[in-house]
Amino acid sequence: MTANDRRRTALVTGASAGIGTAFARHLAAEDHDLILVARRADRLAELASELHRQHGIRAEIITADLSDPAAPAAIVHRAAELGMPIDILVNNAGLSAGTKFSDTPWDSVAAELQLMVTAVTELIHRVVPAMKAQRWGRIVNLSSLAAVSPPGEGLLYTGIKSYVLNMSQSLDMELKPFGIHVTALCPGFTHSEFHDVMGTRDAADRLPGFLWQQPEDVVREGWAAVSAGKPVCIPGVVNKVSAAAMRPIPGRIGYFLGRTLNPFK
Ligand SMILES: NC(=O)c1ccc[n+]([C@@H]2O[C@H](COP(=O)([O-])OP(=O)(O)OC[C@H]3O[C@@H](n4cnc5c(N)ncnc54)[C@H](OP(=O)(O)O)[C@@H]3O)[C@@H](O)[C@H]2O)c1
């Protein structure tokens, strides 16, 4: 049986909240089977049964901590045991440390890098051979508007998301000839649990409403972009204008702005 004869399967990391939950809902409504990955099993199980009930799709959960170096291999192994080929990978799980680099214990820094750099890259590396063999695949990597913004003082987040943006484009160039689209999705401020986890909820709530998007809108535009084969997607008019305005900022001015304008310092 080829990928064209069966319902396609999407693996969504970070499906227990925010943008990941919205991706799961969107892909289920488009008749995809799902593998939902995160640490909070109760939330994943609830979402899986809701989406199975609503859309008749198969939805399985894999409980995993993606800051554990063993997680990507274990996840791909479990998907194979479930008999679910990963046709679509949504590399979404992520967070930003709420403390400055030098105040953060090394174990937490290493966990942040493992979660958002190594696990993201390793999951792609592990699913690409089968996608190449079937000559079809879709990969969405959550970058951020932060990737094209001035660096945030003491945060690895902007550097990490710049890596994801750059890496996605490189892999899209390599894999497009095999029918695999890779898209870096770069949202701006999006309603989710992100700022609760980071400890910046009060500062986030003081930002004007027009800067914010709903996760469903981010996902709709991101999924349309990967389907159309666009390597980069900056969702929403406000974010597109912000990105265009920031692009010509010279490095030294960007450095100054990063130090002075960060609302989450
Ligand atoms: N919200 C924004 O303003 C914004 C803007 C630009 C980019 N982004 C990016 O969008 C992505 C999704 O963020 P969000 O806004 O939806 O945040 P969120 O609501 O906090 O959701 C984050 C998801 O990541 C999962 N996760 C975190 N650490 C994990 C770990 N160690 N192992 C496995 N799963 C883990 C969480 O699940 P568990 O806690 O259950 O494990 C949760 O499902 C992130 O990559 C973020 O950087 C967000």
PDB file of N, CA and C and ligand atoms in Angstrom, residues 13-21 37-44 64-68 91-96 111 115-116 141-146 157 161 185-198 212 215, ligand 1:
ATOM      1  N   THR A  13       4.651  17.065  17.845  1.00  0.00           N
ATOM      2  CA  THR A  13       5.256  17.178  19.173  1.00  0.00           C
ATOM      3  C   THR A  13       4.689  18.413  19.875  1.00  0.00           C
ATOM      4  N   GLY A  14       4.618  18.328  21.200  1.00  0.00           N
ATOM      5  CA  GLY A  14       4.045  19.453  21.955  1.00  0.00           C
ATOM      6  C   GLY A  14       2.562  19.610  21.667  1.00  0.00           C
ATOM      7  N   ALA A  15       1.856  18.462  21.557  1.00  0.00           N
ATOM      8  CA  ALA A  15       0.430  18.505  21.183  1.00  0.00           C
ATOM      9  C   ALA A  15      -0.471  18.748  22.385  1.00  0.00           C
ATOM     10  N   SER A  16       0.108  18.851  23.593  1.00  0.00           N
ATOM     11  CA  SER A  16      -0.739  18.976  24.791  1.00  0.00           C
ATOM     12  C   SER A  16      -1.176  20.406  25.068  1.00  0.00           C
ATOM     13  N   ALA A  17      -0.716  21.376  24.270  1.00  0.00           N
ATOM     14  CA  ALA A  17      -1.084  22.779  24.541  1.00  0.00           C
ATOM     15  C   ALA A  17      -0.873  23.626  23.294  1.00  0.00           C
ATOM     16  N   GLY A  18      -1.437  24.818  23.312  1.00  0.00           N
ATOM     17  CA  GLY A  18      -1.126  25.884  22.370  1.00  0.00           C
ATOM     18  C   GLY A  18      -1.156  25.522  20.898  1.00  0.00           C
ATOM     19  N   ILE A  19      -0.084  25.861  20.200  1.00  0.00           N
ATOM     20  CA  ILE A  19      -0.004  25.686  18.749  1.00  0.00           C
ATOM     21  C   ILE A  19      -0.057  24.196  18.376  1.00  0.00           C
ATOM     22  N   GLY A  20       0.538  23.340  19.211  1.00  0.00           N
ATOM     23  CA  GLY A  20       0.542  21.895  18.926  1.00  0.00           C
ATOM     24  C   GLY A  20      -0.867  21.318  18.958  1.00  0.00           C
ATOM     25  N   THR A  21      -1.669  21.716  19.957  1.00  0.00           N
ATOM     26  CA  THR A  21      -3.063  21.252  20.023  1.00  0.00           C
ATOM     27  C   THR A  21      -3.823  21.738  18.792  1.00  0.00           C
ATOM     28  N   VAL A  37       2.507  13.780  20.780  1.00  0.00           N
ATOM     29  CA  VAL A  37       3.666  13.601  21.662  1.00  0.00           C
ATOM     30  C   VAL A  37       3.795  14.791  22.620  1.00  0.00           C
ATOM     31  N   ALA A  38       4.017  14.515  23.886  1.00  0.00           N
ATOM     32  CA  ALA A  38       4.348  15.537  24.899  1.00  0.00           C
ATOM     33  C   ALA A  38       4.582  14.802  26.213  1.00  0.00           C
ATOM     34  N   ARG A  39       4.789  15.569  27.295  1.00  0.00           N
ATOM     35  CA  ARG A  39       4.992  14.923  28.593  1.00  0.00           C
ATOM     36  C   ARG A  39       3.673  14.668  29.318  1.00  0.00           C
ATOM     37  N   ARG A  40       2.662  15.548  29.129  1.00  0.00           N
ATOM     38  CA  ARG A  40       1.410  15.436  29.893  1.00  0.00           C
ATOM     39  C   ARG A  40       0.445  14.443  29.223  1.00  0.00           C
ATOM     40  N   ALA A  41       0.548  13.197  29.691  1.00  0.00           N
ATOM     41  CA  ALA A  41      -0.224  12.104  29.066  1.00  0.00           C
ATOM     42  C   ALA A  41      -1.726  12.324  29.172  1.00  0.00           C
ATOM     43  N   ASP A  42      -2.185  12.885  30.309  1.00  0.00           N
ATOM     44  CA  ASP A  42      -3.634  13.053  30.494  1.00  0.00           C
ATOM     45  C   ASP A  42      -4.217  13.966  29.419  1.00  0.00           C
ATOM     46  N   ARG A  43      -3.529  15.052  29.140  1.00  0.00           N
ATOM     47  CA  ARG A  43      -4.010  15.982  28.106  1.00  0.00           C
ATOM     48  C   ARG A  43      -4.002  15.337  26.726  1.00  0.00           C
ATOM     49  N   LEU A  44      -2.925  14.594  26.438  1.00  0.00           N
ATOM     50  CA  LEU A  44      -2.828  13.942  25.121  1.00  0.00           C
ATOM     51  C   LEU A  44      -3.954  12.932  24.940  1.00  0.00           C
ATOM     52  N   ALA A  64       6.456  11.477  26.118  1.00  0.00           N
ATOM     53  CA  ALA A  64       7.926  11.550  26.035  1.00  0.00           C
ATOM     54  C   ALA A  64       8.410  12.913  26.466  1.00  0.00           C
ATOM     55  N   ASP A  65       9.581  12.929  27.097  1.00  0.00           N
ATOM     56  CA  ASP A  65      10.268  14.183  27.420  1.00  0.00           C
ATOM     57  C   ASP A  65      11.347  14.385  26.361  1.00  0.00           C
ATOM     58  N   LEU A  66      11.139  15.338  25.480  1.00  0.00           N
ATOM     59  CA  LEU A  66      12.065  15.529  24.350  1.00  0.00           C
ATOM     60  C   LEU A  66      13.383  16.166  24.763  1.00  0.00           C
ATOM     61  N   SER A  67      13.538  16.510  26.039  1.00  0.00           N
ATOM     62  CA  SER A  67      14.865  16.953  26.486  1.00  0.00           C
ATOM     63  C   SER A  67      15.717  15.743  26.896  1.00  0.00           C
ATOM     64  N   ASP A  68      15.132  14.541  26.832  1.00  0.00           N
ATOM     65  CA  ASP A  68      15.885  13.306  27.065  1.00  0.00           C
ATOM     66  C   ASP A  68      16.499  12.875  25.730  1.00  0.00           C
ATOM     67  N   ASN A  91       7.326  19.568  14.154  1.00  0.00           N
ATOM     68  CA  ASN A  91       8.314  19.759  15.215  1.00  0.00           C
ATOM     69  C   ASN A  91       7.953  21.038  15.959  1.00  0.00           C
ATOM     70  N   ASN A  92       7.087  20.887  16.978  1.00  0.00           N
ATOM     71  CA  ASN A  92       6.496  22.071  17.599  1.00  0.00           C
ATOM     72  C   ASN A  92       6.906  22.283  19.052  1.00  0.00           C
ATOM     73  N   ALA A  93       7.191  21.199  19.787  1.00  0.00           N
ATOM     74  CA  ALA A  93       7.447  21.330  21.230  1.00  0.00           C
ATOM     75  C   ALA A  93       8.551  22.349  21.481  1.00  0.00           C
ATOM     76  N   GLY A  94       8.336  23.208  22.463  1.00  0.00           N
ATOM     77  CA  GLY A  94       9.381  24.191  22.756  1.00  0.00           C
ATOM     78  C   GLY A  94       9.004  25.085  23.906  1.00  0.00           C
ATOM     79  N   LEU A  95       9.976  25.828  24.367  1.00  0.00           N
ATOM     80  CA  LEU A  95       9.787  26.785  25.458  1.00  0.00           C
ATOM     81  C   LEU A  95      10.962  27.754  25.428  1.00  0.00           C
ATOM     82  N   SER A  96      10.874  28.779  26.253  1.00  0.00           N
ATOM     83  CA  SER A  96      12.047  29.633  26.428  1.00  0.00           C
ATOM     84  C   SER A  96      12.368  29.680  27.904  1.00  0.00           C
ATOM     85  N   ALA A 111      19.150  20.961  28.429  1.00  0.00           N
ATOM     86  CA  ALA A 111      17.811  20.434  28.138  1.00  0.00           C
ATOM     87  C   ALA A 111      17.116  21.296  27.081  1.00  0.00           C
ATOM     88  N   LEU A 115      15.960  19.821  23.512  1.00  0.00           N
ATOM     89  CA  LEU A 115      14.542  19.883  23.121  1.00  0.00           C
ATOM     90  C   LEU A 115      14.356  20.590  21.780  1.00  0.00           C
ATOM     91  N   MET A 116      15.027  21.735  21.596  1.00  0.00           N
ATOM     92  CA  MET A 116      14.672  22.595  20.453  1.00  0.00           C
ATOM     93  C   MET A 116      15.691  22.603  19.322  1.00  0.00           C
ATOM     94  N   ASN A 141       8.634  22.989  10.997  1.00  0.00           N
ATOM     95  CA  ASN A 141       9.459  23.255  12.167  1.00  0.00           C
ATOM     96  C   ASN A 141       9.068  24.612  12.744  1.00  0.00           C
ATOM     97  N   LEU A 142       8.699  24.624  14.045  1.00  0.00           N
ATOM     98  CA  LEU A 142       8.322  25.892  14.661  1.00  0.00           C
ATOM     99  C   LEU A 142       9.568  26.703  14.966  1.00  0.00           C
ATOM    100  N   SER A 143       9.746  27.753  14.151  1.00  0.00           N
ATOM    101  CA  SER A 143      10.747  28.768  14.467  1.00  0.00           C
ATOM    102  C   SER A 143       9.986  29.879  15.168  1.00  0.00           C
ATOM    103  N   SER A 144      10.283  31.122  14.876  1.00  0.00           N
ATOM    104  CA  SER A 144       9.628  32.243  15.560  1.00  0.00           C
ATOM    105  C   SER A 144       9.984  33.532  14.843  1.00  0.00           C
ATOM    106  N   LEU A 145       9.138  34.532  15.020  1.00  0.00           N
ATOM    107  CA  LEU A 145       9.495  35.870  14.557  1.00  0.00           C
ATOM    108  C   LEU A 145      10.802  36.318  15.235  1.00  0.00           C
ATOM    109  N   ALA A 146      11.069  35.741  16.425  1.00  0.00           N
ATOM    110  CA  ALA A 146      12.313  36.047  17.146  1.00  0.00           C
ATOM    111  C   ALA A 146      13.541  35.742  16.290  1.00  0.00           C
ATOM    112  N   TYR A 157      17.045  31.616  23.123  1.00  0.00           N
ATOM    113  CA  TYR A 157      15.853  31.376  22.293  1.00  0.00           C
ATOM    114  C   TYR A 157      15.994  31.934  20.882  1.00  0.00           C
ATOM    115  N   LYS A 161      16.015  29.647  17.522  1.00  0.00           N
ATOM    116  CA  LYS A 161      14.997  29.770  16.473  1.00  0.00           C
ATOM    117  C   LYS A 161      15.621  30.213  15.144  1.00  0.00           C
ATOM    118  N   LEU A 185       7.979  27.657  10.305  1.00  0.00           N
ATOM    119  CA  LEU A 185       6.825  28.496  10.649  1.00  0.00           C
ATOM    120  C   LEU A 185       7.269  29.462  11.754  1.00  0.00           C
ATOM    121  N   CYS A 186       7.123  30.762  11.489  1.00  0.00           N
ATOM    122  CA  CYS A 186       7.688  31.793  12.376  1.00  0.00           C
ATOM    123  C   CYS A 186       6.599  32.692  12.963  1.00  0.00           C
ATOM    124  N   PRO A 187       5.858  32.195  13.963  1.00  0.00           N
ATOM    125  CA  PRO A 187       4.806  33.043  14.536  1.00  0.00           C
ATOM    126  C   PRO A 187       5.390  34.158  15.387  1.00  0.00           C
ATOM    127  N   GLY A 188       4.590  35.223  15.532  1.00  0.00           N
ATOM    128  CA  GLY A 188       4.877  36.228  16.555  1.00  0.00           C
ATOM    129  C   GLY A 188       4.119  35.832  17.811  1.00  0.00           C
ATOM    130  N   PHE A 189       3.691  36.833  18.581  1.00  0.00           N
ATOM    131  CA  PHE A 189       2.998  36.530  19.842  1.00  0.00           C
ATOM    132  C   PHE A 189       1.711  35.755  19.560  1.00  0.00           C
ATOM    133  N   THR A 190       1.602  34.581  20.188  1.00  0.00           N
ATOM    134  CA  THR A 190       0.472  33.681  19.937  1.00  0.00           C
ATOM    135  C   THR A 190      -0.103  33.237  21.276  1.00  0.00           C
ATOM    136  N   HIS A 191      -1.425  33.302  21.415  1.00  0.00           N
ATOM    137  CA  HIS A 191      -2.055  32.902  22.674  1.00  0.00           C
ATOM    138  C   HIS A 191      -1.817  31.409  22.925  1.00  0.00           C
ATOM    139  N   SER A 192      -1.171  31.099  24.044  1.00  0.00           N
ATOM    140  CA  SER A 192      -0.846  29.712  24.399  1.00  0.00           C
ATOM    141  C   SER A 192      -0.349  29.741  25.849  1.00  0.00           C
ATOM    142  N   GLU A 193       0.286  28.643  26.280  1.00  0.00           N
ATOM    143  CA  GLU A 193       0.823  28.612  27.649  1.00  0.00           C
ATOM    144  C   GLU A 193       2.288  29.055  27.702  1.00  0.00           C
ATOM    145  N   PHE A 194       2.819  29.469  26.527  1.00  0.00           N
ATOM    146  CA  PHE A 194       4.238  29.772  26.402  1.00  0.00           C
ATOM    147  C   PHE A 194       4.737  30.746  27.491  1.00  0.00           C
ATOM    148  N   HIS A 195       4.007  31.860  27.673  1.00  0.00           N
ATOM    149  CA  HIS A 195       4.481  32.874  28.625  1.00  0.00           C
ATOM    150  C   HIS A 195       4.228  32.471  30.084  1.00  0.00           C
ATOM    151  N   ASP A 196       3.270  31.551  30.316  1.00  0.00           N
ATOM    152  CA  ASP A 196       3.093  31.014  31.673  1.00  0.00           C
ATOM    153  C   ASP A 196       4.310  30.168  32.042  1.00  0.00           C
ATOM    154  N   VAL A 197       4.751  29.342  31.070  1.00  0.00           N
ATOM    155  CA  VAL A 197       5.908  28.467  31.320  1.00  0.00           C
ATOM    156  C   VAL A 197       7.177  29.311  31.500  1.00  0.00           C
ATOM    157  N   MET A 198       7.283  30.376  30.688  1.00  0.00           N
ATOM    158  CA  MET A 198       8.489  31.222  30.738  1.00  0.00           C
ATOM    159  C   MET A 198       8.496  32.133  31.974  1.00  0.00           C
ATOM    160  N   TRP A 212      -1.135  40.096  18.821  1.00  0.00           N
ATOM    161  CA  TRP A 212      -1.358  38.677  19.144  1.00  0.00           C
ATOM    162  C   TRP A 212      -2.182  37.969  18.095  1.00  0.00           C
ATOM    163  N   PRO A 215      -3.748  30.574  18.032  1.00  0.00           N
ATOM    164  CA  PRO A 215      -2.985  29.448  17.464  1.00  0.00           C
ATOM    165  C   PRO A 215      -3.633  28.866  16.208  1.00  0.00           C
TER     166      PRO A 215
HETATM  167  N1  LIG B   1       3.356  31.368  21.778  1.00  0.00           N
HETATM  168  C1  LIG B   1       4.163  32.173  21.118  1.00  0.00           C
HETATM  169  O1  LIG B   1       4.062  33.418  21.242  1.00  0.00           O
HETATM  170  C2  LIG B   1       5.189  31.609  20.156  1.00  0.00           C
HETATM  171  C3  LIG B   1       5.776  32.477  19.217  1.00  0.00           C
HETATM  172  C4  LIG B   1       6.713  31.974  18.322  1.00  0.00           C
HETATM  173  C5  LIG B   1       7.059  30.629  18.359  1.00  0.00           C
HETATM  174  N2  LIG B   1       6.493  29.813  19.275  1.00  0.00           N
HETATM  175  C6  LIG B   1       6.921  28.397  19.278  1.00  0.00           C
HETATM  176  O2  LIG B   1       5.786  27.579  19.083  1.00  0.00           O
HETATM  177  C7  LIG B   1       6.014  26.298  19.675  1.00  0.00           C
HETATM  178  C8  LIG B   1       4.803  25.927  20.528  1.00  0.00           C
HETATM  179  O3  LIG B   1       4.709  26.849  21.599  1.00  0.00           O
HETATM  180  P1  LIG B   1       3.322  27.268  22.270  1.00  0.00           P
HETATM  181  O4  LIG B   1       3.231  28.730  22.165  1.00  0.00           O
HETATM  182  O5  LIG B   1       2.218  26.438  21.775  1.00  0.00           O
HETATM  183  O6  LIG B   1       3.663  26.935  23.804  1.00  0.00           O
HETATM  184  P2  LIG B   1       2.903  26.066  24.904  1.00  0.00           P
HETATM  185  O7  LIG B   1       1.439  26.383  24.899  1.00  0.00           O
HETATM  186  O8  LIG B   1       3.663  26.280  26.170  1.00  0.00           O
HETATM  187  O9  LIG B   1       3.097  24.567  24.396  1.00  0.00           O
HETATM  188  C9  LIG B   1       4.384  23.981  24.382  1.00  0.00           C
HETATM  189  C10 LIG B   1       4.258  22.502  24.085  1.00  0.00           C
HETATM  190  O10 LIG B   1       5.578  21.944  24.088  1.00  0.00           O
HETATM  191  C11 LIG B   1       5.587  20.787  24.917  1.00  0.00           C
HETATM  192  N3  LIG B   1       6.880  20.590  25.554  1.00  0.00           N
HETATM  193  C12 LIG B   1       7.609  21.503  26.252  1.00  0.00           C
HETATM  194  N4  LIG B   1       8.718  20.928  26.745  1.00  0.00           N
HETATM  195  C13 LIG B   1       8.680  19.622  26.342  1.00  0.00           C
HETATM  196  C14 LIG B   1       9.528  18.504  26.556  1.00  0.00           C
HETATM  197  N5  LIG B   1      10.650  18.598  27.299  1.00  0.00           N
HETATM  198  N6  LIG B   1       9.199  17.316  26.008  1.00  0.00           N
HETATM  199  C15 LIG B   1       8.066  17.196  25.269  1.00  0.00           C
HETATM  200  N7  LIG B   1       7.210  18.213  25.039  1.00  0.00           N
HETATM  201  C16 LIG B   1       7.523  19.403  25.587  1.00  0.00           C
HETATM  202  C17 LIG B   1       4.495  21.060  25.964  1.00  0.00           C
HETATM  203  O11 LIG B   1       3.978  19.821  26.454  1.00  0.00           O
HETATM  204  P3  LIG B   1       4.226  19.181  27.911  1.00  0.00           P
HETATM  205  O12 LIG B   1       4.438  20.305  28.875  1.00  0.00           O
HETATM  206  O13 LIG B   1       2.968  18.395  28.157  1.00  0.00           O
HETATM  207  O14 LIG B   1       5.415  18.311  27.718  1.00  0.00           O
HETATM  208  C18 LIG B   1       3.439  21.766  25.130  1.00  0.00           C
HETATM  209  O15 LIG B   1       2.616  20.820  24.498  1.00  0.00           O
HETATM  210  C19 LIG B   1       7.313  26.412  20.453  1.00  0.00           C
HETATM  211  O16 LIG B   1       8.366  25.847  19.686  1.00  0.00           O
HETATM  212  C20 LIG B   1       7.518  27.921  20.582  1.00  0.00           C
HETATM  213  O17 LIG B   1       8.870  28.264  20.699  1.00  0.00           O
HETATM  214  C21 LIG B   1       5.560  30.264  20.180  1.00  0.00           C
END
